[in-house]
PDB file of C-alpha atoms and ligand atoms in Angstrom:
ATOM      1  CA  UNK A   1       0.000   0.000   0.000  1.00  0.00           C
ATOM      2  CA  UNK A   2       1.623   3.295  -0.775  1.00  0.00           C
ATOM      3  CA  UNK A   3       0.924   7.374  -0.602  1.00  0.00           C
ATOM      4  CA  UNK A   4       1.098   9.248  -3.769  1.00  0.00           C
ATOM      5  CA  UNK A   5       2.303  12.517  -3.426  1.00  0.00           C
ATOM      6  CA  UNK A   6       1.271  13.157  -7.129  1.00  0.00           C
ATOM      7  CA  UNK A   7       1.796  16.849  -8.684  1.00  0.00           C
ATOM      8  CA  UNK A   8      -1.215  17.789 -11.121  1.00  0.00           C
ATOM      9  CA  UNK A   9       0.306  20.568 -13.288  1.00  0.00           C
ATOM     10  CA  UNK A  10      -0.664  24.367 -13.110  1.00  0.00           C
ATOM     11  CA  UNK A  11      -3.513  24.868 -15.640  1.00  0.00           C
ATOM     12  CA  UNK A  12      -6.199  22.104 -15.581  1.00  0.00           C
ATOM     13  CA  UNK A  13      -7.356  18.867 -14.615  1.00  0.00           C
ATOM     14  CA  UNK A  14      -5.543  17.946 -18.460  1.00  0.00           C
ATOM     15  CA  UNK A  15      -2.046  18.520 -17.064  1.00  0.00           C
ATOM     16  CA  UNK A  16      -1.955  15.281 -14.853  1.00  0.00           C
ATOM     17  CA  UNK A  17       0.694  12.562 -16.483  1.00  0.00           C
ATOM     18  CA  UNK A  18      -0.710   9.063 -16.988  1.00  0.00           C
ATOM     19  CA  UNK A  19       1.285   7.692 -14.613  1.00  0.00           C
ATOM     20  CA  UNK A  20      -0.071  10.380 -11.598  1.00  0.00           C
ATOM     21  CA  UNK A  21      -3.685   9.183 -13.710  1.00  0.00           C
ATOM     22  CA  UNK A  22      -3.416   5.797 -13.310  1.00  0.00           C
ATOM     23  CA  UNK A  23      -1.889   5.879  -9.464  1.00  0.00           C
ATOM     24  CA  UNK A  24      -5.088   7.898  -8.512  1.00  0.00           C
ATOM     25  CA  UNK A  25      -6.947   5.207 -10.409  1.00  0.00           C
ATOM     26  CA  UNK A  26      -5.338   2.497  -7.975  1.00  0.00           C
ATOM     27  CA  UNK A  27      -6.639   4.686  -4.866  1.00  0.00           C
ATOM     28  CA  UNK A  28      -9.214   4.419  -2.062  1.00  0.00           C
ATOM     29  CA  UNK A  29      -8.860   8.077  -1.299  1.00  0.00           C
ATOM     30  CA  UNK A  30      -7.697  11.089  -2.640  1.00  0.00           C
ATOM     31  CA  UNK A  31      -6.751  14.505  -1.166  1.00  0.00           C
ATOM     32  CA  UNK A  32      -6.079  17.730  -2.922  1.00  0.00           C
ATOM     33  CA  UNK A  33      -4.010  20.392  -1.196  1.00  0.00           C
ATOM     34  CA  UNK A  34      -6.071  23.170  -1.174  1.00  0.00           C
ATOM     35  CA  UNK A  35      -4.147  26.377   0.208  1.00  0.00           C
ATOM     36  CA  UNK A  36      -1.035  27.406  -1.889  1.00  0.00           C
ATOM     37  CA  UNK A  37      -2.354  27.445  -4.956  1.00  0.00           C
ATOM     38  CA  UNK A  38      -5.466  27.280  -7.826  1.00  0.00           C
ATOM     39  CA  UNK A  39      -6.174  25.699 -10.163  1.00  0.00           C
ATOM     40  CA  UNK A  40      -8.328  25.839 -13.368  1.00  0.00           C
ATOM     41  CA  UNK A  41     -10.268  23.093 -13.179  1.00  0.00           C
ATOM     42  CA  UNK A  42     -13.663  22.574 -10.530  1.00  0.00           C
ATOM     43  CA  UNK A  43     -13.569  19.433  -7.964  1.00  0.00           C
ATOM     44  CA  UNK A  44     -16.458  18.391 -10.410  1.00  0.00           C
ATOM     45  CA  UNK A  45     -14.064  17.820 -13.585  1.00  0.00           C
ATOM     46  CA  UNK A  46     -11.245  16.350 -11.633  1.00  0.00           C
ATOM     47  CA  UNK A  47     -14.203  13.813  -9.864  1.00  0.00           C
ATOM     48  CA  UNK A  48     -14.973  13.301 -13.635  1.00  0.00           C
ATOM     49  CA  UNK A  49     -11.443  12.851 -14.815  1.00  0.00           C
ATOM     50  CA  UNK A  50     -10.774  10.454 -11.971  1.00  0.00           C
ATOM     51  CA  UNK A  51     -13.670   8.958 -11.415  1.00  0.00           C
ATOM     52  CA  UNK A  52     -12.878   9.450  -7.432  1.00  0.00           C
ATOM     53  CA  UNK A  53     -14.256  11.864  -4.965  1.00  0.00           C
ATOM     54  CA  UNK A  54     -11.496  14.403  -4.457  1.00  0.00           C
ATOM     55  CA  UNK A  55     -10.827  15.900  -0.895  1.00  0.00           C
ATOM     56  CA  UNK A  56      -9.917  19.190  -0.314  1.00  0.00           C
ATOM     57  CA  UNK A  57      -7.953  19.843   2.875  1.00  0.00           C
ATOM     58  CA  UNK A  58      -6.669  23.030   4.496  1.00  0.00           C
ATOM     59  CA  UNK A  59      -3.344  23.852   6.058  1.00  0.00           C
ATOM     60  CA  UNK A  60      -4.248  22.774   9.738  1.00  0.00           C
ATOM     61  CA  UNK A  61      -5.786  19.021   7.830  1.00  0.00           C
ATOM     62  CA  UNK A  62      -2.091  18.444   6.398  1.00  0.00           C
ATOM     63  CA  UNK A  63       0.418  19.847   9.235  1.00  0.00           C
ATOM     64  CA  UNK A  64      -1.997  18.573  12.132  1.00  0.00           C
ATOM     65  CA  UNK A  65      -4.406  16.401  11.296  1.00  0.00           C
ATOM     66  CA  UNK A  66      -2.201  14.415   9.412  1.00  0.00           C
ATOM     67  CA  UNK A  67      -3.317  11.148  10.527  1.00  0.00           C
ATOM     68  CA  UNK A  68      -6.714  11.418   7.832  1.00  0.00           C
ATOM     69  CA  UNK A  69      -4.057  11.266   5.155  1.00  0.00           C
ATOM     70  CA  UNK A  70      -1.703   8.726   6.719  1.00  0.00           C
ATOM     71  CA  UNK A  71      -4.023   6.266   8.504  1.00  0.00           C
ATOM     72  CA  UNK A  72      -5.645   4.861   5.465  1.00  0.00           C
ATOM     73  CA  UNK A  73      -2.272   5.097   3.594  1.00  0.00           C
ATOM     74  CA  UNK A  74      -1.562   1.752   6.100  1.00  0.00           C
ATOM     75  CA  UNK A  75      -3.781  -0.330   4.490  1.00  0.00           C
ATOM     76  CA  UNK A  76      -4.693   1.237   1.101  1.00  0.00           C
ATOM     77  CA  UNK A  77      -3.620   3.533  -1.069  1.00  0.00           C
ATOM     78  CA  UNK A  78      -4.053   7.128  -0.898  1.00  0.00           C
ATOM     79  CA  UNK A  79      -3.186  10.162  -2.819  1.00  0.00           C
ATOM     80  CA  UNK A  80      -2.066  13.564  -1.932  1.00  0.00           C
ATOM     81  CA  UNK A  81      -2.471  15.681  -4.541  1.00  0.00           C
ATOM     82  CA  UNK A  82      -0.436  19.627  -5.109  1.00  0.00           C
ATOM     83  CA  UNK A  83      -1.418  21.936  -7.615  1.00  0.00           C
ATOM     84  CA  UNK A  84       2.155  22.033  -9.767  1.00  0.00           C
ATOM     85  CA  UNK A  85       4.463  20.275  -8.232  1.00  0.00           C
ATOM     86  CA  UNK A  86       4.938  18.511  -4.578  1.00  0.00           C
ATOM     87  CA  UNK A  87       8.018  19.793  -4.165  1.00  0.00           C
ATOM     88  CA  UNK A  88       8.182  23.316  -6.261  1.00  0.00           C
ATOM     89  CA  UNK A  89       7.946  26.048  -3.823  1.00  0.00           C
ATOM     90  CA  UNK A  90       5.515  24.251  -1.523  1.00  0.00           C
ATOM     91  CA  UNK A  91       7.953  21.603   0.563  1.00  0.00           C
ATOM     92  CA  UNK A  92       5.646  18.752   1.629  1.00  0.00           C
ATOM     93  CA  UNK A  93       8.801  16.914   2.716  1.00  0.00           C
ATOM     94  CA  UNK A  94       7.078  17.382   6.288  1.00  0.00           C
ATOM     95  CA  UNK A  95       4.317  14.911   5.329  1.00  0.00           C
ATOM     96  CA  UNK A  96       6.505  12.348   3.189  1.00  0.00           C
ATOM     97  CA  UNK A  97       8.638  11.931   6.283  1.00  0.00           C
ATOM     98  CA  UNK A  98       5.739  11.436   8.663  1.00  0.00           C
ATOM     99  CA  UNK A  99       4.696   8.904   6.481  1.00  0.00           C
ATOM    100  CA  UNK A 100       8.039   7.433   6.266  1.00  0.00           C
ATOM    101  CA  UNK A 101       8.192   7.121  10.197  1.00  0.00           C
ATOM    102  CA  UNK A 102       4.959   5.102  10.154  1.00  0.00           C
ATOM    103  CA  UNK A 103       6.368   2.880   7.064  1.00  0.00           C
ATOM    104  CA  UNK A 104       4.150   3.945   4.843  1.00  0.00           C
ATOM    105  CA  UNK A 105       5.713   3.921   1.107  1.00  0.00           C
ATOM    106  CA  UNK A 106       5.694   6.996  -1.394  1.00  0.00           C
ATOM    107  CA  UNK A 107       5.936   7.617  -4.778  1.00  0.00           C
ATOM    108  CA  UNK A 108       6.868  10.696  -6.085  1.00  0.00           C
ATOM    109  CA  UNK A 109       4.987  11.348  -9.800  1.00  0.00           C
ATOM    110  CA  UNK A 110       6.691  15.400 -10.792  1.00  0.00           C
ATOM    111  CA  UNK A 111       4.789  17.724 -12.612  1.00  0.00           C
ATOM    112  CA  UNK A 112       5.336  20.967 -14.352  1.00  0.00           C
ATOM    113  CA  UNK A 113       6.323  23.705 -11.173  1.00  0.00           C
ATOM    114  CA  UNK A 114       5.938  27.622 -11.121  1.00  0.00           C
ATOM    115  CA  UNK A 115       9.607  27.149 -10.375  1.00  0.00           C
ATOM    116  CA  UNK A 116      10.557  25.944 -13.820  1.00  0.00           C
ATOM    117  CA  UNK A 117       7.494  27.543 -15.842  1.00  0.00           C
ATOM    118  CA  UNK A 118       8.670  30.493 -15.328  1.00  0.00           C
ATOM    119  CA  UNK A 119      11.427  29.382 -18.296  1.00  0.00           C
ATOM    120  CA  UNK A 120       8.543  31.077 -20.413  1.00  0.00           C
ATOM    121  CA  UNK A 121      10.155  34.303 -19.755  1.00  0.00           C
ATOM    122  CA  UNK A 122      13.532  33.259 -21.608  1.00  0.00           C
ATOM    123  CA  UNK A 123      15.210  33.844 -18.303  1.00  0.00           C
ATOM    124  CA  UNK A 124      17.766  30.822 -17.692  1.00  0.00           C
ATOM    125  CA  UNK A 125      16.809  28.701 -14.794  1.00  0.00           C
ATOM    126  CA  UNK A 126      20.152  28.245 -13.526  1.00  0.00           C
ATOM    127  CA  UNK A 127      20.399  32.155 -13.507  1.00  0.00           C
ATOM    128  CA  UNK A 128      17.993  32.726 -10.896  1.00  0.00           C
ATOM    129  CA  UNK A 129      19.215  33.309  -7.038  1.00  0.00           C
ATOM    130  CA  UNK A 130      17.072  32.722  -3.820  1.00  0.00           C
ATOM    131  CA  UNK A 131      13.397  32.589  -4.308  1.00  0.00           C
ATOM    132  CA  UNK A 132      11.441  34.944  -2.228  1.00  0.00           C
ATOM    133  CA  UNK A 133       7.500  35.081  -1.332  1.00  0.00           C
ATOM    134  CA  UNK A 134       5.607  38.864  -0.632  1.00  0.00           C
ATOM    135  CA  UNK A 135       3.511  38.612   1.869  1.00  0.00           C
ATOM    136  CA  UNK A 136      -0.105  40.881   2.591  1.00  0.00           C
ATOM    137  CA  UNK A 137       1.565  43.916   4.923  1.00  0.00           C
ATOM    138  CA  UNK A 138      -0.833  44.081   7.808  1.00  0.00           C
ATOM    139  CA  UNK A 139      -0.924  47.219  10.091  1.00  0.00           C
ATOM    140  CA  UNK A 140       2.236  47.889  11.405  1.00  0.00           C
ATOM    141  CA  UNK A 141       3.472  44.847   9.978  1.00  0.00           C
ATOM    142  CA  UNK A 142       5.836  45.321   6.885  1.00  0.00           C
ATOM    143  CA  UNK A 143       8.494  42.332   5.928  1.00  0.00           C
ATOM    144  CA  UNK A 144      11.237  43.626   4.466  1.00  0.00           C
ATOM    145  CA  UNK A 145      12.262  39.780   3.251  1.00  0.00           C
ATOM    146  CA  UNK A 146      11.741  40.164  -0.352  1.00  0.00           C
ATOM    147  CA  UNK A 147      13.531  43.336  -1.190  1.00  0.00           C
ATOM    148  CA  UNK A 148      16.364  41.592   1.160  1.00  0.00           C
ATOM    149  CA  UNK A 149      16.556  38.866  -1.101  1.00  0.00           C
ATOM    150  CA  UNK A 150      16.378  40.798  -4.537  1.00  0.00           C
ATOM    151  CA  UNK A 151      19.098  42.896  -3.002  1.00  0.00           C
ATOM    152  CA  UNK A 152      21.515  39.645  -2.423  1.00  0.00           C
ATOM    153  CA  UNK A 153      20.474  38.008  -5.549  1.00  0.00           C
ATOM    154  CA  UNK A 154      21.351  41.400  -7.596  1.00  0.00           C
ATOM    155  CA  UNK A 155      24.699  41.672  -5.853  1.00  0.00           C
ATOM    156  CA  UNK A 156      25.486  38.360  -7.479  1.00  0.00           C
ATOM    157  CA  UNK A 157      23.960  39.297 -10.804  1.00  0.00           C
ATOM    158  CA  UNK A 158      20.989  36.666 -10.348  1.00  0.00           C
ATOM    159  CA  UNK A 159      16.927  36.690 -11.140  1.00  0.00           C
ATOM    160  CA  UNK A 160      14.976  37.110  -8.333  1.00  0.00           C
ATOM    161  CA  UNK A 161      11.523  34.904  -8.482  1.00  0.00           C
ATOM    162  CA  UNK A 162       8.968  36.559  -5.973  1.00  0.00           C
ATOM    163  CA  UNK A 163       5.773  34.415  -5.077  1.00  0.00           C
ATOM    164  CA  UNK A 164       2.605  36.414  -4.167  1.00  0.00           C
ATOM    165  CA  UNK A 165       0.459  35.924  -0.767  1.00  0.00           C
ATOM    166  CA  UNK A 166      -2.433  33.754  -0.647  1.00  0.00           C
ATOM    167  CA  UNK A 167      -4.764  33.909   2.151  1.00  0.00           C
ATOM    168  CA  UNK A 168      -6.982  30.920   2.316  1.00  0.00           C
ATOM    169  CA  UNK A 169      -9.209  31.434   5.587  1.00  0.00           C
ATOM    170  CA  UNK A 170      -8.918  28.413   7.587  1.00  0.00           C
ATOM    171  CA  UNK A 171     -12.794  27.442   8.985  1.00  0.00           C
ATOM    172  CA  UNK A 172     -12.847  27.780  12.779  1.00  0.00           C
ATOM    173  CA  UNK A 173     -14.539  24.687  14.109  1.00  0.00           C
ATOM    174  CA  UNK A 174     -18.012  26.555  14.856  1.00  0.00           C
ATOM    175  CA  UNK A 175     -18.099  27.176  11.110  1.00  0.00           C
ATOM    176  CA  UNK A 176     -17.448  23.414  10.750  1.00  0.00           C
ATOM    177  CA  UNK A 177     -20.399  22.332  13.146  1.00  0.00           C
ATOM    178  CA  UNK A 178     -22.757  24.802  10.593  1.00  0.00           C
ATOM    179  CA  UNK A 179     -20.886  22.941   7.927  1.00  0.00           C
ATOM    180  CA  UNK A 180     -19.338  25.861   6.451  1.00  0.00           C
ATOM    181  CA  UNK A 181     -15.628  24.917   5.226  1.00  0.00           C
ATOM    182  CA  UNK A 182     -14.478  28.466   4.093  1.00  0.00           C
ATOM    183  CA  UNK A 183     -16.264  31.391   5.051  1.00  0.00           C
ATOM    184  CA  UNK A 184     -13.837  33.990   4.351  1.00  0.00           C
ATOM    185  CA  UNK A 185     -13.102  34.431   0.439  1.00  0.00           C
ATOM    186  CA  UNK A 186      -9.541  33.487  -0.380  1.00  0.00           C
ATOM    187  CA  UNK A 187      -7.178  36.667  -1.292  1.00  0.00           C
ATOM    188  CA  UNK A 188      -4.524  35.982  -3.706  1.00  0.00           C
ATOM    189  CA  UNK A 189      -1.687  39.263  -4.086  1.00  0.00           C
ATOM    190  CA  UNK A 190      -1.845  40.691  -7.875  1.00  0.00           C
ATOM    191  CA  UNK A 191       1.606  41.847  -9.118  1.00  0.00           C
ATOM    192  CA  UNK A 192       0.316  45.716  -8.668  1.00  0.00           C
ATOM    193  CA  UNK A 193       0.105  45.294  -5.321  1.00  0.00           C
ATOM    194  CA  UNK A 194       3.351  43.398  -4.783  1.00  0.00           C
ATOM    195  CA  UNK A 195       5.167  45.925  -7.022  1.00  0.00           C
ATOM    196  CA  UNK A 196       3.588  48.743  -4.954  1.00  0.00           C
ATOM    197  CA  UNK A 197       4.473  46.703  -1.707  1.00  0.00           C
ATOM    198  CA  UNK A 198       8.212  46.517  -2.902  1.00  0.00           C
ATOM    199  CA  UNK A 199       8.126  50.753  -3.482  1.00  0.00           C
ATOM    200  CA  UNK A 200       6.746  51.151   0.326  1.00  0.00           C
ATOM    201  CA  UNK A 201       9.802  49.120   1.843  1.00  0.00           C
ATOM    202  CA  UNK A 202      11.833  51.226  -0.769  1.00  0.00           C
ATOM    203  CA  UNK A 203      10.686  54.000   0.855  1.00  0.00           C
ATOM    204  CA  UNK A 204      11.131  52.809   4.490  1.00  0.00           C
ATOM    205  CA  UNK A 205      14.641  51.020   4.177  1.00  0.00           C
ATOM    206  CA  UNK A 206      16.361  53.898   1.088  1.00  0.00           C
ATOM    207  CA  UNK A 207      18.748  51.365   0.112  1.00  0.00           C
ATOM    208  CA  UNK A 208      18.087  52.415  -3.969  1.00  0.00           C
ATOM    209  CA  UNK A 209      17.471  49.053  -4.651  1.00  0.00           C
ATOM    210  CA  UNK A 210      14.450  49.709  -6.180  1.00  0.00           C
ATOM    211  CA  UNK A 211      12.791  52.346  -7.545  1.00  0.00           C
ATOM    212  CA  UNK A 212       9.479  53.213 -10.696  1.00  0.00           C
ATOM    213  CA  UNK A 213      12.217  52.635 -13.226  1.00  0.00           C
ATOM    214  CA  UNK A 214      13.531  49.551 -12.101  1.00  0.00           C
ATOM    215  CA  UNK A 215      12.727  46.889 -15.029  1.00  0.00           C
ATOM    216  CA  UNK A 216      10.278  43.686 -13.571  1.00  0.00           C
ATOM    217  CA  UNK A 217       8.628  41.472 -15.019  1.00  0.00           C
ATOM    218  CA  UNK A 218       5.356  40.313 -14.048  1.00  0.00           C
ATOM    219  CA  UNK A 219       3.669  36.637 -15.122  1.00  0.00           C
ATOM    220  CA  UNK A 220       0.097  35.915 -14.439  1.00  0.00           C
ATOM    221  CA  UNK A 221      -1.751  32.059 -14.884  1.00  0.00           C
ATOM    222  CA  UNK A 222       1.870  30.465 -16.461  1.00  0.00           C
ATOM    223  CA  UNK A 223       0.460  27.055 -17.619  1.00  0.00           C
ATOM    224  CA  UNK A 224      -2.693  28.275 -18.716  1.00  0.00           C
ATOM    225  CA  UNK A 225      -3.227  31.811 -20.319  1.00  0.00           C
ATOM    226  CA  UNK A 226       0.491  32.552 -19.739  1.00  0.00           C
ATOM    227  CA  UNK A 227       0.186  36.295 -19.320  1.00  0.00           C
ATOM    228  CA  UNK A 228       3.924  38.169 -19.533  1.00  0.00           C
ATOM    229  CA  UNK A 229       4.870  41.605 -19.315  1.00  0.00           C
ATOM    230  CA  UNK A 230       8.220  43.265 -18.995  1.00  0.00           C
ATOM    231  CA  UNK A 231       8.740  46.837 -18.622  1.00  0.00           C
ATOM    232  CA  UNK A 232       9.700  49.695 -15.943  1.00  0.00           C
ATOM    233  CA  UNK A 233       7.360  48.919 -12.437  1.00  0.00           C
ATOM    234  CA  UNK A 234       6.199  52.310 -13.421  1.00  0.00           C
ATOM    235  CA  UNK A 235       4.356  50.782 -17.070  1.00  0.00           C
ATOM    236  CA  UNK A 236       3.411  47.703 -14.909  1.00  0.00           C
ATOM    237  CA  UNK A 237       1.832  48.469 -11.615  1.00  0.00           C
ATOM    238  CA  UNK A 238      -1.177  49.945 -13.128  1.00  0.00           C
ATOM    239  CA  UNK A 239      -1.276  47.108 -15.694  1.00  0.00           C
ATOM    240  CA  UNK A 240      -4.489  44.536 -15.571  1.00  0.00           C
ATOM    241  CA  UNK A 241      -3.297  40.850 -15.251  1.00  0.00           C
ATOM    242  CA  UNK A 242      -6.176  39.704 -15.041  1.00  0.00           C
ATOM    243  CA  UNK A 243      -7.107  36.709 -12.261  1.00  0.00           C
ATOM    244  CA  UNK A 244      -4.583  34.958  -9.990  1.00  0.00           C
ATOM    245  CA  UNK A 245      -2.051  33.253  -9.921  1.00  0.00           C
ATOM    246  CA  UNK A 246       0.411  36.339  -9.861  1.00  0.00           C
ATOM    247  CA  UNK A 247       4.090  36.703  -9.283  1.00  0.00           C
ATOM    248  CA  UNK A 248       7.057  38.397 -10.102  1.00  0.00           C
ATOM    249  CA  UNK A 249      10.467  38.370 -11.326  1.00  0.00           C
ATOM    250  CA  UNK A 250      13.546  41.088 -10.907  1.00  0.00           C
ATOM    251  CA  UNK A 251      15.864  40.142 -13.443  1.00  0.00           C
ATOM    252  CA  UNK A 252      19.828  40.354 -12.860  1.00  0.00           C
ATOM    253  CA  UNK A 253      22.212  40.493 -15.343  1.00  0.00           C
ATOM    254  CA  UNK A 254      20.593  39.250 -18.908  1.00  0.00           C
ATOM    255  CA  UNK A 255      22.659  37.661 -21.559  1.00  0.00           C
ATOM    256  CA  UNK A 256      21.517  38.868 -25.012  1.00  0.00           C
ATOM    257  CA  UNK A 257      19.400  36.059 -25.551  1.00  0.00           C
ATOM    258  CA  UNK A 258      17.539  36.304 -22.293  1.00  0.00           C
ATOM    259  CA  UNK A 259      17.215  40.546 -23.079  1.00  0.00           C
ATOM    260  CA  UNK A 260      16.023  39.507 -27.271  1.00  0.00           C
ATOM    261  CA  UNK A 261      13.399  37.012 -25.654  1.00  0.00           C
ATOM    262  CA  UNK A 262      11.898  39.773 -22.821  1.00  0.00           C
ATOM    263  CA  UNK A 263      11.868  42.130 -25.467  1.00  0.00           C
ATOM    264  CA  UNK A 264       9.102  40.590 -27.128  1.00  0.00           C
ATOM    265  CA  UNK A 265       6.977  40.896 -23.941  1.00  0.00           C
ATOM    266  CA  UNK A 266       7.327  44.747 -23.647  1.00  0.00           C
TER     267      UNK A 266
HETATM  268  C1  SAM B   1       3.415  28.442  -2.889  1.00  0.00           C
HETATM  269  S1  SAM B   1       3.485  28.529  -4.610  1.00  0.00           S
HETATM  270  C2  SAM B   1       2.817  26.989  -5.104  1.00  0.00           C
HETATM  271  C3  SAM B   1       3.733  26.266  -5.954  1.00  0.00           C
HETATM  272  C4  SAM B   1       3.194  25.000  -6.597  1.00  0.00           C
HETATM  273  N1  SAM B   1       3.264  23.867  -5.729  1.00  0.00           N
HETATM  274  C5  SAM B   1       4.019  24.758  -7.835  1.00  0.00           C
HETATM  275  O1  SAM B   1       4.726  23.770  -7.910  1.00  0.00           O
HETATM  276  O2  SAM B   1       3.953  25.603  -8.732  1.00  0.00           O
HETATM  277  C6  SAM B   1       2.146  29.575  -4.995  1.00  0.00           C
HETATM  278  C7  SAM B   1       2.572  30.902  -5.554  1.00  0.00           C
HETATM  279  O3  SAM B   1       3.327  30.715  -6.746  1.00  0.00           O
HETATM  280  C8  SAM B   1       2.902  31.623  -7.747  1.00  0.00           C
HETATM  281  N2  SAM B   1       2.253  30.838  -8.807  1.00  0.00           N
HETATM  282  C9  SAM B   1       1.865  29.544  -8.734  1.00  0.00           C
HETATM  283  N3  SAM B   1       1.324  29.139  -9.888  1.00  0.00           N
HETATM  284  C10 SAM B   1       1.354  30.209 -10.720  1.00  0.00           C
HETATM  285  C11 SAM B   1       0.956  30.433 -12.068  1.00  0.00           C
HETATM  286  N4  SAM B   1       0.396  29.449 -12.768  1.00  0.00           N
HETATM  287  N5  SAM B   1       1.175  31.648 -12.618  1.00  0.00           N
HETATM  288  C12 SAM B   1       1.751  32.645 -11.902  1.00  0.00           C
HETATM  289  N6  SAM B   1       2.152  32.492 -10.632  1.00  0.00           N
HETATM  290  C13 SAM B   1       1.970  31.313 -10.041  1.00  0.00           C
HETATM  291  C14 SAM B   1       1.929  32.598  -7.111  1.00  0.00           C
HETATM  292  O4  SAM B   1       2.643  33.736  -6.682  1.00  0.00           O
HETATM  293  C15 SAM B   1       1.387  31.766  -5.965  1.00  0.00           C
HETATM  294  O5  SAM B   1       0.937  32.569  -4.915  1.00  0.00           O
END
């Protein structure tokens, strides 16, 4: 009996591999991640896609209530299913070695990650320093992480890949006795708001890393729609992207090739 930790791909329910297909297939029960990313496809096409009841858990159901996933992984199998990839900028190592304690086996079946989609750009993978994540500033709350990181990775010359905030309210458990599972609609960060975040730490740090000429470019729904736009923050921070998924890239140094290919998103 094994867990599949099975990525599904970033567009739709089409971007599963056969062999993630066929494990779910082989399963008694199957979970979807639910809080780090989206995905274009409703519970209802992956049900008929899979012909299995899909399970949607929130961040408290995988790093505490762990046991609904693992349990039945002792005697059949189960799969865990994240949007992307397992592994791409969401580490669900946590849960692979919790299984591992209690013997359980995994299987690892990749899929296509934010982390290497973002090759749509023309930006070289390898060329690409510490990724960094933007969080919602709250009141008197501002984390300066981001422009930290874009400052070391520029230092050294390298892209800087920024990941937007999602907020996915988590039900409290009176909410779960009136069987409401989210009552709070999910916020995802737009790339005008996490360009105009960057500007505001600009302004409170006044290290001139940053600034409305500083070229970015911004990628919305890579994997489906693939939205790209490169140009000054000041031509993109008033720019319509459209729906989520955001993010962000700072670019360091660019060979030619990299600067001919982001050309042609100007
Ligand atoms: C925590 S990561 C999830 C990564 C996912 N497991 C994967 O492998 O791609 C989620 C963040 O990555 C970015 N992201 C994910 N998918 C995206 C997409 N298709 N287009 C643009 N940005 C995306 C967004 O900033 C989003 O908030």
């Amino acid at each position: 009996m094994s867990l599949f930790f099975i990525g599904i791909g970033l567009g739709n329910c089409k971007d599963i591999s056969i062999n993630g297909l066929e494990a779910i297939k082989s399963c008694d029960k199957v979970f979807l991640e639910g809080y780090t990313s989206i995905f274009g496809s409703s519970t209802e096409e992956l049900f008929k896609l899979y012909e299995k009841e899909v399970i949607i858990l929130g961040r408290e159901d995988v790093e505490q209530k762990s046991e609904q996933i693992l349990d039945p992984a002792k005697e059949k199998n189960v799969a865990f299913l994240v949007i992307g990839d397992v592994f791409g900028a969401t580490t669900h190592i946590d849960l692979w070695l919790r299984a591992k304690e209690k013997n359980i086996e995994c299987k690892y079946i990749p899929n296509a990650s934010i982390i290497n989609a973002i090759g749509i750009t023309g930006l070289e993978l390898y060329k690409f320093g510490k990724t960094t994540s933007m969080v919602f500033f709250e009141e008197n709350w501002m984390p300066t992480t981001a422009y930290e990181t874009i400052e070391m990775n520029l230092k050294n010359g390298l892209h800087t890949l920024i990941l937007l905030d999602i907020k996915v309210a988590e039900p409290n458990k009176e909410d779960i006795k009136k069987g409401k599972r989210n009552v709070q609609p999910p916020r995802f960060m737009t790339i005008n708001e996490g360009l105009n975040q960057l500007l505001d730490i600009e302004e409170k740090l006044g290290k001139n890393i940053i600034n409305k000429n500083t070229k970015v470019i911004g990628c919305a729904r890579i994997g489906s729609n693939n939205i790209v736009k490169y140009g000054k923050i000041s031509d993109l921070i008033n720019f319509d992207f459209g729906s989520p998924l955001h993010c962000i890239i700072i670019p360091g140094k660019l060979h030619f090739m990299e600067e001919e290919m982001l050309n042609t998103y100007k």
